[in-house]
Amino acid sequence: MDYTLLLALLIPLVGTLGVMFKGDNENIREGISSVSSILLLLVVASMIPEVWHGKTLIFHMFTILPGVTVTLRADSMSMIFALVASSLWTIAVFYSMGYMRGLKEHAQTRFNACFALAIFGAIGVAFSDNLFTMYLFYEIVSVCTYPLVAHHQDEEGYNGGRKYLVYLTATAKAFLLPAMILIYVLTGTLDFAPNISTGIFPADVNAALVIMLYIFCIFGFAKNGIMPFHHWLPGAMVAPTPVSALLHAVAVVKVGVFCTTRVMLYVFGTDTMHALNLGIPTAYFVGFTVLVASIIALSKDNLKARLAYSTVSQLSYIIMGVALLTDPGIQGGLIHIVNHGFSKITLFFCAGAIYVVTHKKNISEMDGLGKSMPFTFGAFAIASLSMIGAPPVAGFITKWNLLIGSVQAHQLGILLLLIASTMLNAAYFAPITYRAFFGKCPAGEPFTGIKEAPLAMLIPIVIACAISVIIGIFPDFMLHFVKAVTG
């Protein structure tokens, strides 16, 4: 057994306890959060050499029933998500210090504790060896992020929190739990398959039942943001910006799409999905979310709301790529977990910096603001290019692989959908940067007194943005893990 996996799980949990018991001193509280995040990143990084060379790390915790265990596993796919979650937690911890102090937010101890607990759940999901372990940590993420969504403790916050909790826990109980029980009855196990081809279902299983279970699993992981179970995501925008970054980039939605794609590949498998024609209909189904969410984003003047609907759209790229069932499609989908994470956290960090400095939330109020905050809006522009899919930023790697994957799958409709969504991405991102740098300040409200964001916020923004560019120029490191998944 590899105890490194257990250590990775314990670090954010111990960090949570440390923050709770020493939360009255903000320096100690933030120090514990910072050290915990750095230690987690180092521990996850220490697994890279073995996984890089094809080894799968296993740590068995305990057995519930025969074939139902709580077991951790590090393989190529889990390393993709674990590296993203641990890296972005480190960046987000330092950003949240500047944000929460800058706005003098209340309940910062609870905020930091729940943030660390959410990462505990996300790392548990990343390193899950089976469907039961994944479900356990998936629910932990849902419950411990509720206080973050309802952080402001006002009517809007409580409404957003209730919608968040009801959508995520209700769908898991209504769809995922029954599916998991039926899968166990049919197969006698909940363990993931050793590769993406075979799946875990016996050859003589009823095809209609497998299709039903597949649909239940897709909708059961509602954190994936697929319409019509997406309403919780825009509703959660009442939370502080570091929480929005957590929801959209670090943990919550990434937990949803990671679970969805993990189950598609390692429970059902590409052979079963081909045989039952599950892949292409799924790609077109989530394609609807890609287009509609992009159109809704165009109509939003509130910056965080526009970014929220952008996330709803972008998440479906990940599922769409995997559903194409071609190597480039799967690789494009999985690499987007990384690309979207770093680019979207940059965008939300920029939105938070703008709010801390100017208290402005609407895009229409930001004309000319780029002249006063050039680094913030410069980073926003670069991250926007990544979301659009322009080279040399990370998002280009996603779009390139998805386009090739759609051609190899002989799906002209998906190819056209990707082109249309790229144009919509440009339509709702480009005007923000243009207005900030070339728009005229509102009459009677010059931004001459406005300065750049505080360094405590600006440094994490620049780091996240720089990583997006580095991944775009040197993608081979992350592509190694992605290609190992497809074999």
Protein backbone atom coordinates (compact mmCIF):
# COMPACT_ATOMS: atom_id res chain seq x y z
CA MET A 1 0.00 0.00 0.00
CA ASP A 2 1.20 3.49 -0.81
CA TYR A 3 0.83 5.76 2.22
CA THR A 4 1.51 8.85 0.10
CA LEU A 5 -2.13 8.69 -1.00
CA LEU A 6 -3.31 8.72 2.61
CA LEU A 7 -0.99 11.63 3.38
CA ALA A 8 -2.45 13.63 0.47
CA LEU A 9 -5.91 13.07 1.93
CA LEU A 10 -4.92 13.93 5.50
CA ILE A 11 -3.12 17.23 4.80
CA PRO A 12 -6.22 19.33 3.94
CA LEU A 13 -8.18 17.57 6.72
CA VAL A 14 -5.53 18.43 9.32
CA GLY A 15 -5.38 21.93 7.84
CA THR A 16 -9.13 22.26 8.40
CA LEU A 17 -8.78 21.28 12.05
CA GLY A 18 -5.84 23.63 12.52
CA VAL A 19 -7.76 26.57 11.08
CA MET A 20 -10.76 25.82 13.30
CA PHE A 21 -8.75 25.62 16.52
CA LYS A 22 -6.42 28.55 15.78
CA GLY A 23 -8.86 30.71 13.83
CA ASP A 24 -8.89 33.59 16.31
CA ASN A 25 -5.44 34.66 15.09
CA GLU A 26 -5.66 35.59 11.41
CA ASN A 27 -1.91 35.28 10.81
CA ILE A 28 -1.80 31.76 12.23
CA ARG A 29 -5.03 30.86 10.41
CA GLU A 30 -3.70 32.01 7.06
CA GLY A 31 -0.31 30.47 7.79
CA ILE A 32 -1.91 27.06 8.37
CA SER A 33 -3.90 27.37 5.14
CA SER A 34 -0.81 28.38 3.18
CA VAL A 35 1.43 25.65 4.56
CA SER A 36 -1.28 23.01 4.08
CA SER A 37 -1.80 23.96 0.44
CA ILE A 38 1.92 23.93 -0.33
CA LEU A 39 2.43 20.59 1.44
CA LEU A 40 -0.46 19.05 -0.50
CA LEU A 41 0.99 20.24 -3.80
CA LEU A 42 4.39 18.78 -2.89
CA VAL A 43 2.89 15.43 -1.85
CA VAL A 44 0.82 15.16 -5.03
CA ALA A 45 3.86 16.14 -7.10
CA SER A 46 5.92 13.43 -5.37
CA MET A 47 3.68 10.80 -7.02
CA ILE A 48 4.45 12.05 -10.52
CA PRO A 49 7.58 9.91 -11.23
CA GLU A 50 5.89 6.57 -10.49
CA VAL A 51 2.62 7.39 -12.26
CA TRP A 52 4.59 8.91 -15.16
CA HIS A 53 6.18 5.52 -15.78
CA GLY A 54 2.86 3.69 -15.76
CA LYS A 55 2.59 2.54 -12.15
CA THR A 56 -0.77 2.66 -10.34
CA LEU A 57 -0.56 3.50 -6.63
CA ILE A 58 -3.14 1.90 -4.30
CA PHE A 59 -4.08 2.46 -0.65
CA HIS A 60 -6.87 0.29 0.77
CA MET A 61 -8.60 1.89 3.77
CA PHE A 62 -11.43 -0.51 4.69
CA THR A 63 -14.08 -2.84 3.26
CA ILE A 64 -17.82 -2.20 3.59
CA LEU A 65 -19.10 -5.25 1.70
CA PRO A 66 -17.48 -7.72 -0.68
CA GLY A 67 -16.69 -5.59 -3.73
CA VAL A 68 -17.48 -2.33 -1.88
CA THR A 69 -14.40 -0.72 -0.38
CA VAL A 70 -12.98 2.67 0.49
CA THR A 71 -9.78 2.59 -1.51
CA LEU A 72 -7.52 5.26 -2.98
CA ARG A 73 -5.82 4.98 -6.36
CA ALA A 74 -3.40 7.20 -8.25
CA ASP A 75 -3.24 6.64 -11.99
CA SER A 76 -2.79 8.92 -14.99
CA MET A 77 -6.36 10.25 -14.97
CA SER A 78 -6.44 10.88 -11.23
CA MET A 79 -3.13 12.75 -11.42
CA ILE A 80 -4.60 15.19 -13.94
CA PHE A 81 -7.28 16.33 -11.52
CA ALA A 82 -5.16 16.05 -8.37
CA LEU A 83 -2.44 18.28 -9.83
CA VAL A 84 -5.01 20.86 -10.91
CA ALA A 85 -6.82 20.89 -7.55
CA SER A 86 -3.66 21.07 -5.43
CA SER A 87 -2.01 23.73 -7.62
CA LEU A 88 -5.06 25.95 -7.74
CA TRP A 89 -5.70 25.59 -4.01
CA THR A 90 -2.23 26.98 -3.35
CA ILE A 91 -2.85 29.95 -5.64
CA ALA A 92 -6.38 30.50 -4.30
CA VAL A 93 -5.25 30.51 -0.66
CA PHE A 94 -2.88 33.42 -1.26
CA TYR A 95 -5.44 35.28 -3.39
CA SER A 96 -8.16 34.88 -0.78
CA MET A 97 -5.95 36.54 1.85
CA GLY A 98 -5.87 39.75 -0.17
CA TYR A 99 -9.55 39.53 -1.11
CA MET A 100 -11.00 38.71 2.31
CA ARG A 101 -8.80 41.23 4.11
CA GLY A 102 -9.40 43.86 1.45
CA LEU A 103 -13.17 43.67 1.93
CA LYS A 104 -12.91 42.96 5.68
CA GLU A 105 -15.16 39.91 5.22
CA HIS A 106 -16.68 38.30 8.29
CA ALA A 107 -16.38 34.62 9.33
CA GLN A 108 -12.96 34.18 7.73
CA THR A 109 -12.19 31.20 9.98
CA ARG A 110 -15.25 29.33 8.73
CA PHE A 111 -14.36 30.34 5.17
CA ASN A 112 -10.82 28.96 5.37
CA ALA A 113 -11.90 25.77 7.16
CA CYS A 114 -14.63 24.96 4.62
CA PHE A 115 -12.29 25.82 1.75
CA ALA A 116 -9.74 23.29 3.03
CA LEU A 117 -12.47 20.70 3.63
CA ALA A 118 -13.67 21.14 0.04
CA ILE A 119 -10.15 20.37 -1.19
CA PHE A 120 -10.12 17.31 1.08
CA GLY A 121 -13.23 16.10 -0.74
CA ALA A 122 -11.84 16.98 -4.17
CA ILE A 123 -8.59 15.10 -3.54
CA GLY A 124 -10.64 12.14 -2.30
CA VAL A 125 -12.61 12.18 -5.56
CA ALA A 126 -9.42 12.45 -7.62
CA PHE A 127 -7.85 9.43 -5.93
CA SER A 128 -10.99 7.26 -5.69
CA ASP A 129 -10.45 3.67 -6.78
CA ASN A 130 -14.14 2.84 -7.10
CA LEU A 131 -17.61 4.29 -7.48
CA PHE A 132 -18.45 4.02 -3.77
CA THR A 133 -15.37 5.96 -2.65
CA MET A 134 -16.05 8.57 -5.33
CA TYR A 135 -19.68 8.94 -4.20
CA LEU A 136 -18.59 9.36 -0.57
CA PHE A 137 -16.18 12.20 -1.33
CA TYR A 138 -18.54 13.73 -3.91
CA GLU A 139 -21.14 14.19 -1.17
CA ILE A 140 -18.52 15.62 1.19
CA VAL A 141 -17.73 18.33 -1.37
CA SER A 142 -21.46 19.13 -1.74
CA VAL A 143 -22.09 19.53 1.98
CA CYS A 144 -18.94 21.40 3.01
CA THR A 145 -19.23 24.00 0.25
CA TYR A 146 -22.75 25.05 1.29
CA PRO A 147 -21.43 27.42 4.03
CA LEU A 148 -19.18 29.02 1.41
CA VAL A 149 -22.04 29.70 -0.99
CA ALA A 150 -24.20 31.09 1.86
CA HIS A 151 -21.20 32.96 3.33
CA HIS A 152 -22.82 36.42 3.43
CA GLN A 153 -25.70 35.03 5.54
CA ASP A 154 -28.30 37.25 3.89
CA GLU A 155 -31.47 36.26 2.04
CA GLU A 156 -29.72 36.11 -1.32
CA GLY A 157 -26.92 33.99 0.12
CA TYR A 158 -29.26 31.54 1.82
CA ASN A 159 -31.39 31.20 -1.33
CA GLY A 160 -28.31 30.52 -3.44
CA GLY A 161 -27.04 28.05 -0.85
CA ARG A 162 -30.33 26.18 -0.66
CA LYS A 163 -30.56 25.91 -4.43
CA TYR A 164 -26.96 24.70 -4.53
CA LEU A 165 -27.48 22.05 -1.86
CA VAL A 166 -30.85 20.82 -3.12
CA TYR A 167 -29.73 20.48 -6.74
CA LEU A 168 -26.53 18.64 -5.91
CA THR A 169 -27.67 16.35 -3.11
CA ALA A 170 -31.11 15.64 -4.61
CA THR A 171 -29.72 14.58 -7.98
CA ALA A 172 -27.10 12.39 -6.28
CA LYS A 173 -29.77 10.67 -4.16
CA ALA A 174 -32.35 10.39 -6.96
CA PHE A 175 -30.04 9.22 -9.76
CA LEU A 176 -26.56 8.30 -8.60
CA LEU A 177 -27.33 6.26 -5.48
CA PRO A 178 -29.87 3.94 -7.20
CA ALA A 179 -27.51 3.58 -10.17
CA MET A 180 -24.65 2.60 -7.88
CA ILE A 181 -26.78 -0.04 -6.11
CA LEU A 182 -27.94 -1.53 -9.43
CA ILE A 183 -24.40 -1.58 -10.81
CA TYR A 184 -23.31 -3.52 -7.72
CA VAL A 185 -26.20 -5.98 -8.11
CA LEU A 186 -25.36 -6.55 -11.79
CA THR A 187 -21.57 -6.79 -11.49
CA GLY A 188 -20.79 -7.65 -7.87
CA THR A 189 -18.27 -4.80 -7.70
CA LEU A 190 -17.99 -1.02 -7.82
CA ASP A 191 -14.28 -1.00 -8.69
CA PHE A 192 -13.17 0.95 -11.74
CA ALA A 193 -11.92 -1.08 -14.69
CA PRO A 194 -8.13 -1.20 -15.22
CA ASN A 195 -8.45 0.54 -18.62
CA ILE A 196 -10.97 2.61 -20.58
CA SER A 197 -11.95 -0.09 -23.06
CA THR A 198 -13.62 -2.92 -21.19
CA GLY A 199 -15.85 -1.35 -18.56
CA ILE A 200 -17.16 -3.54 -15.72
CA PHE A 201 -20.43 -4.92 -17.11
CA PRO A 202 -20.67 -8.60 -18.09
CA ALA A 203 -21.37 -9.36 -21.75
CA ASP A 204 -24.84 -10.80 -21.11
CA VAL A 205 -26.23 -7.83 -19.17
CA ASN A 206 -29.49 -6.29 -20.39
CA ALA A 207 -28.64 -3.44 -22.80
CA ALA A 208 -31.67 -1.30 -21.86
CA LEU A 209 -30.68 -1.50 -18.20
CA VAL A 210 -27.12 -0.38 -18.96
CA ILE A 211 -28.45 2.58 -20.98
CA MET A 212 -30.70 3.57 -18.06
CA LEU A 213 -27.78 3.35 -15.62
CA TYR A 214 -25.65 5.47 -17.96
CA ILE A 215 -28.31 8.21 -18.07
CA PHE A 216 -28.67 8.08 -14.28
CA CYS A 217 -24.91 8.52 -13.84
CA ILE A 218 -24.74 11.46 -16.27
CA PHE A 219 -27.52 13.32 -14.43
CA GLY A 220 -26.48 12.12 -10.96
CA PHE A 221 -23.25 14.12 -11.08
CA ALA A 222 -25.08 17.46 -11.36
CA LYS A 223 -21.90 19.35 -10.51
CA ASN A 224 -21.03 18.84 -14.18
CA GLY A 225 -23.38 21.72 -15.04
CA ILE A 226 -25.27 19.96 -17.84
CA MET A 227 -28.63 21.54 -18.62
CA PRO A 228 -31.26 21.32 -17.16
CA PHE A 229 -29.41 20.70 -13.86
CA HIS A 230 -27.24 23.81 -14.15
CA HIS A 231 -29.27 26.43 -12.27
CA TRP A 232 -27.33 25.98 -9.04
CA LEU A 233 -24.17 27.35 -10.66
CA PRO A 234 -25.33 30.89 -11.57
CA GLY A 235 -27.27 30.97 -8.29
CA ALA A 236 -24.08 30.33 -6.34
CA MET A 237 -22.53 33.55 -7.66
CA VAL A 238 -23.72 35.38 -4.52
CA ALA A 239 -20.68 33.92 -2.77
CA PRO A 240 -17.37 35.81 -2.40
CA THR A 241 -15.13 35.67 -5.47
CA PRO A 242 -12.62 33.16 -3.98
CA VAL A 243 -15.60 30.84 -3.48
CA SER A 244 -16.65 31.40 -7.09
CA ALA A 245 -13.12 30.46 -8.11
CA LEU A 246 -13.39 27.33 -5.95
CA LEU A 247 -16.75 26.43 -7.52
CA HIS A 248 -15.70 27.07 -11.12
CA ALA A 249 -12.04 26.12 -11.28
CA VAL A 250 -10.60 24.36 -8.25
CA ALA A 251 -13.04 21.82 -6.92
CA VAL A 252 -16.79 21.73 -7.37
CA VAL A 253 -17.55 21.74 -11.11
CA LYS A 254 -14.29 19.93 -11.80
CA VAL A 255 -15.41 17.25 -9.34
CA GLY A 256 -18.61 16.93 -11.38
CA VAL A 257 -17.01 16.57 -14.80
CA PHE A 258 -14.18 14.41 -13.46
CA CYS A 259 -16.69 12.00 -11.89
CA THR A 260 -18.78 11.97 -15.06
CA THR A 261 -15.86 11.23 -17.37
CA ARG A 262 -14.29 8.75 -14.93
CA VAL A 263 -17.54 6.75 -14.86
CA MET A 264 -17.99 6.99 -18.64
CA LEU A 265 -14.52 5.59 -19.25
CA TYR A 266 -13.87 3.26 -16.30
CA VAL A 267 -17.36 1.93 -15.46
CA PHE A 268 -19.03 1.77 -18.87
CA GLY A 269 -15.91 1.80 -21.06
CA THR A 270 -15.50 2.75 -24.69
CA ASP A 271 -16.43 -0.73 -25.98
CA THR A 272 -19.80 -0.69 -24.21
CA MET A 273 -20.45 2.91 -25.24
CA HIS A 274 -19.71 2.05 -28.87
CA ALA A 275 -21.85 -1.09 -28.76
CA LEU A 276 -24.86 0.71 -27.27
CA ASN A 277 -24.33 3.92 -29.28
CA LEU A 278 -24.05 6.05 -26.13
CA GLY A 279 -21.21 8.36 -27.15
CA ILE A 280 -22.40 10.48 -30.06
CA PRO A 281 -25.91 11.15 -28.64
CA THR A 282 -24.19 12.31 -25.43
CA ALA A 283 -21.92 14.62 -27.44
CA TYR A 284 -24.89 16.26 -29.14
CA PHE A 285 -26.85 16.44 -25.90
CA VAL A 286 -24.11 18.36 -24.08
CA GLY A 287 -23.55 20.37 -27.28
CA PHE A 288 -26.95 21.91 -26.61
CA THR A 289 -25.60 23.11 -23.25
CA VAL A 290 -22.48 24.51 -24.95
CA LEU A 291 -24.49 26.69 -27.33
CA VAL A 292 -27.39 27.75 -25.10
CA ALA A 293 -25.18 28.67 -22.13
CA SER A 294 -22.95 30.73 -24.45
CA ILE A 295 -25.97 32.61 -25.81
CA ILE A 296 -27.20 33.31 -22.26
CA ALA A 297 -23.70 34.52 -21.31
CA LEU A 298 -23.91 37.10 -24.10
CA SER A 299 -26.94 38.67 -22.43
CA LYS A 300 -25.38 39.08 -18.97
CA ASP A 301 -23.99 42.46 -17.93
CA ASN A 302 -22.90 41.25 -14.50
CA LEU A 303 -19.33 40.02 -14.96
CA LYS A 304 -19.55 37.06 -12.59
CA ALA A 305 -22.87 35.98 -14.13
CA ARG A 306 -21.30 36.02 -17.59
CA LEU A 307 -18.39 33.97 -16.31
CA ALA A 308 -20.83 31.56 -14.62
CA TYR A 309 -22.67 30.78 -17.85
CA SER A 310 -19.32 30.55 -19.60
CA THR A 311 -18.43 27.80 -17.13
CA VAL A 312 -21.69 25.95 -17.83
CA SER A 313 -20.75 26.01 -21.52
CA GLN A 314 -17.07 25.16 -21.12
CA LEU A 315 -17.68 22.16 -18.84
CA SER A 316 -19.63 20.43 -21.58
CA TYR A 317 -16.53 20.56 -23.82
CA ILE A 318 -14.96 18.05 -21.44
CA ILE A 319 -17.86 15.60 -21.58
CA MET A 320 -18.30 16.16 -25.33
CA GLY A 321 -14.68 15.27 -26.03
CA VAL A 322 -14.86 12.05 -24.05
CA ALA A 323 -18.22 11.16 -25.64
CA LEU A 324 -16.68 11.33 -29.13
CA LEU A 325 -14.80 8.13 -28.17
CA THR A 326 -11.79 8.99 -30.35
CA ASP A 327 -8.31 9.38 -28.89
CA PRO A 328 -7.99 13.10 -29.80
CA GLY A 329 -11.52 13.76 -28.52
CA ILE A 330 -10.90 12.07 -25.17
CA GLN A 331 -7.52 13.80 -24.87
CA GLY A 332 -9.04 17.19 -25.72
CA GLY A 333 -11.78 16.70 -23.14
CA LEU A 334 -9.45 15.62 -20.35
CA ILE A 335 -6.83 18.31 -21.02
CA HIS A 336 -9.61 20.88 -20.74
CA ILE A 337 -9.90 19.99 -17.05
CA VAL A 338 -6.45 21.56 -16.74
CA ASN A 339 -6.85 24.37 -19.25
CA HIS A 340 -10.22 25.54 -18.01
CA GLY A 341 -9.04 25.37 -14.39
CA PHE A 342 -6.14 27.80 -14.75
CA SER A 343 -7.84 30.09 -17.25
CA LYS A 344 -11.17 30.35 -15.44
CA ILE A 345 -9.58 30.95 -12.04
CA THR A 346 -7.65 33.82 -13.64
CA LEU A 347 -10.90 35.34 -14.91
CA PHE A 348 -12.62 35.08 -11.54
CA PHE A 349 -9.57 36.43 -9.73
CA CYS A 350 -9.64 39.43 -12.07
CA ALA A 351 -13.36 39.95 -11.41
CA GLY A 352 -12.66 39.87 -7.68
CA ALA A 353 -9.78 42.32 -7.97
CA ILE A 354 -11.97 44.73 -9.94
CA TYR A 355 -14.66 44.53 -7.25
CA VAL A 356 -12.22 45.04 -4.36
CA VAL A 357 -10.69 48.12 -6.02
CA THR A 358 -13.80 49.71 -7.58
CA HIS A 359 -16.84 47.88 -6.10
CA LYS A 360 -18.14 47.53 -9.66
CA LYS A 361 -19.81 44.30 -10.82
CA ASN A 362 -21.25 45.18 -14.23
CA ILE A 363 -19.34 45.16 -17.50
CA SER A 364 -21.10 48.36 -18.60
CA GLU A 365 -19.45 50.17 -15.67
CA MET A 366 -15.90 49.17 -16.62
CA ASP A 367 -15.33 51.33 -19.72
CA GLY A 368 -11.79 52.71 -19.60
CA LEU A 369 -10.92 50.85 -16.40
CA GLY A 370 -8.14 48.92 -18.12
CA LYS A 371 -6.01 52.07 -18.23
CA SER A 372 -6.01 52.16 -14.42
CA MET A 373 -5.71 48.38 -13.93
CA PRO A 374 -3.58 47.24 -16.90
CA PHE A 375 -2.17 44.08 -15.32
CA THR A 376 -5.57 42.88 -14.13
CA PHE A 377 -7.25 43.44 -17.48
CA GLY A 378 -4.19 42.21 -19.36
CA ALA A 379 -4.43 38.91 -17.49
CA PHE A 380 -8.18 38.88 -18.14
CA ALA A 381 -7.53 39.31 -21.87
CA ILE A 382 -5.03 36.43 -21.98
CA ALA A 383 -7.32 34.10 -20.02
CA SER A 384 -10.19 35.10 -22.33
CA LEU A 385 -8.11 34.06 -25.34
CA SER A 386 -7.63 30.69 -23.67
CA MET A 387 -11.38 30.27 -23.21
CA ILE A 388 -11.91 31.22 -26.86
CA GLY A 389 -9.26 28.70 -27.92
CA ALA A 390 -6.69 31.00 -29.48
CA PRO A 391 -2.98 30.07 -29.62
CA PRO A 392 -0.61 30.14 -27.84
CA VAL A 393 -2.75 29.88 -24.67
CA ALA A 394 -3.84 26.60 -23.08
CA GLY A 395 -7.37 26.56 -24.48
CA PHE A 396 -6.03 26.15 -28.01
CA ILE A 397 -4.83 22.63 -27.12
CA THR A 398 -8.40 21.76 -26.15
CA LYS A 399 -10.03 23.14 -29.29
CA TRP A 400 -7.41 21.60 -31.60
CA ASN A 401 -7.92 18.11 -30.17
CA LEU A 402 -11.71 18.43 -30.08
CA LEU A 403 -11.79 19.52 -33.72
CA ILE A 404 -9.58 16.60 -34.77
CA GLY A 405 -11.65 14.25 -32.61
CA SER A 406 -14.89 15.38 -34.26
CA VAL A 407 -13.38 14.82 -37.72
CA GLN A 408 -12.14 11.34 -36.78
CA ALA A 409 -15.60 10.51 -35.41
CA HIS A 410 -17.10 11.71 -38.74
CA GLN A 411 -19.32 14.18 -36.91
CA LEU A 412 -19.72 17.28 -39.06
CA GLY A 413 -22.42 18.53 -36.68
CA ILE A 414 -20.01 18.55 -33.72
CA LEU A 415 -17.35 20.24 -35.86
CA LEU A 416 -19.77 23.04 -36.79
CA LEU A 417 -20.96 23.27 -33.19
CA LEU A 418 -17.37 23.77 -31.99
CA ILE A 419 -16.82 26.52 -34.57
CA ALA A 420 -20.08 28.25 -33.60
CA SER A 421 -19.29 28.04 -29.88
CA THR A 422 -15.83 29.49 -30.49
CA MET A 423 -17.42 32.48 -32.22
CA LEU A 424 -19.84 32.89 -29.30
CA ASN A 425 -16.92 32.69 -26.84
CA ALA A 426 -15.25 35.55 -28.69
CA ALA A 427 -18.52 37.50 -28.79
CA TYR A 428 -18.98 37.51 -25.01
CA PHE A 429 -15.32 37.81 -23.96
CA ALA A 430 -13.74 40.22 -26.46
CA PRO A 431 -16.02 43.22 -25.70
CA ILE A 432 -15.02 43.13 -22.03
CA THR A 433 -11.35 43.69 -22.82
CA TYR A 434 -12.13 46.15 -25.62
CA ARG A 435 -14.33 48.31 -23.39
CA ALA A 436 -11.79 48.23 -20.56
CA PHE A 437 -8.88 49.46 -22.70
CA PHE A 438 -10.60 51.49 -25.41
CA GLY A 439 -13.92 52.51 -23.89
CA LYS A 440 -14.51 55.99 -22.52
CA CYS A 441 -14.91 56.47 -18.79
CA PRO A 442 -18.50 57.23 -17.72
CA ALA A 443 -19.26 60.96 -17.68
CA GLY A 444 -18.40 62.48 -14.35
CA GLU A 445 -16.74 59.30 -13.13
CA PRO A 446 -13.11 59.24 -14.26
CA PHE A 447 -10.96 56.39 -12.97
CA THR A 448 -7.97 58.63 -12.27
CA GLY A 449 -8.06 57.74 -8.56
CA ILE A 450 -8.19 54.01 -9.21
CA LYS A 451 -4.99 52.04 -8.78
CA GLU A 452 -3.98 48.52 -9.76
CA ALA A 453 -5.14 45.61 -7.57
CA PRO A 454 -3.17 44.93 -4.36
CA LEU A 455 -0.09 42.75 -4.80
CA ALA A 456 -1.60 40.03 -2.61
CA MET A 457 -4.25 39.60 -5.30
CA LEU A 458 -2.24 40.56 -8.37
CA ILE A 459 0.56 38.02 -7.88
CA PRO A 460 -1.80 34.99 -7.86
CA ILE A 461 -3.56 36.45 -10.93
CA VAL A 462 -0.27 36.75 -12.83
CA ILE A 463 0.87 33.25 -11.76
CA ALA A 464 -2.38 31.58 -12.86
CA CYS A 465 -2.34 33.50 -16.13
CA ALA A 466 1.32 32.64 -16.76
CA ILE A 467 0.63 28.93 -16.21
CA SER A 468 -2.15 29.11 -18.83
CA VAL A 469 0.38 30.47 -21.32
CA ILE A 470 3.07 27.95 -20.34
CA ILE A 471 0.66 25.03 -20.78
CA GLY A 472 -0.30 26.40 -24.19
CA ILE A 473 3.32 26.65 -25.34
CA PHE A 474 4.64 23.52 -23.57
CA PRO A 475 1.67 21.13 -23.31
CA ASP A 476 3.66 17.88 -23.36
CA PHE A 477 3.81 17.44 -19.57
CA MET A 478 0.04 17.31 -19.04
CA LEU A 479 -0.53 15.62 -22.40
CA HIS A 480 1.65 12.74 -21.19
CA PHE A 481 -0.92 11.87 -18.51
CA VAL A 482 -3.83 12.45 -20.89
CA LYS A 483 -2.36 10.19 -23.58
CA ALA A 484 -1.64 7.52 -20.97
CA VAL A 485 -5.40 7.34 -20.30
CA THR A 486 -6.18 6.55 -23.94
CA GLY A 487 -3.21 4.18 -24.18
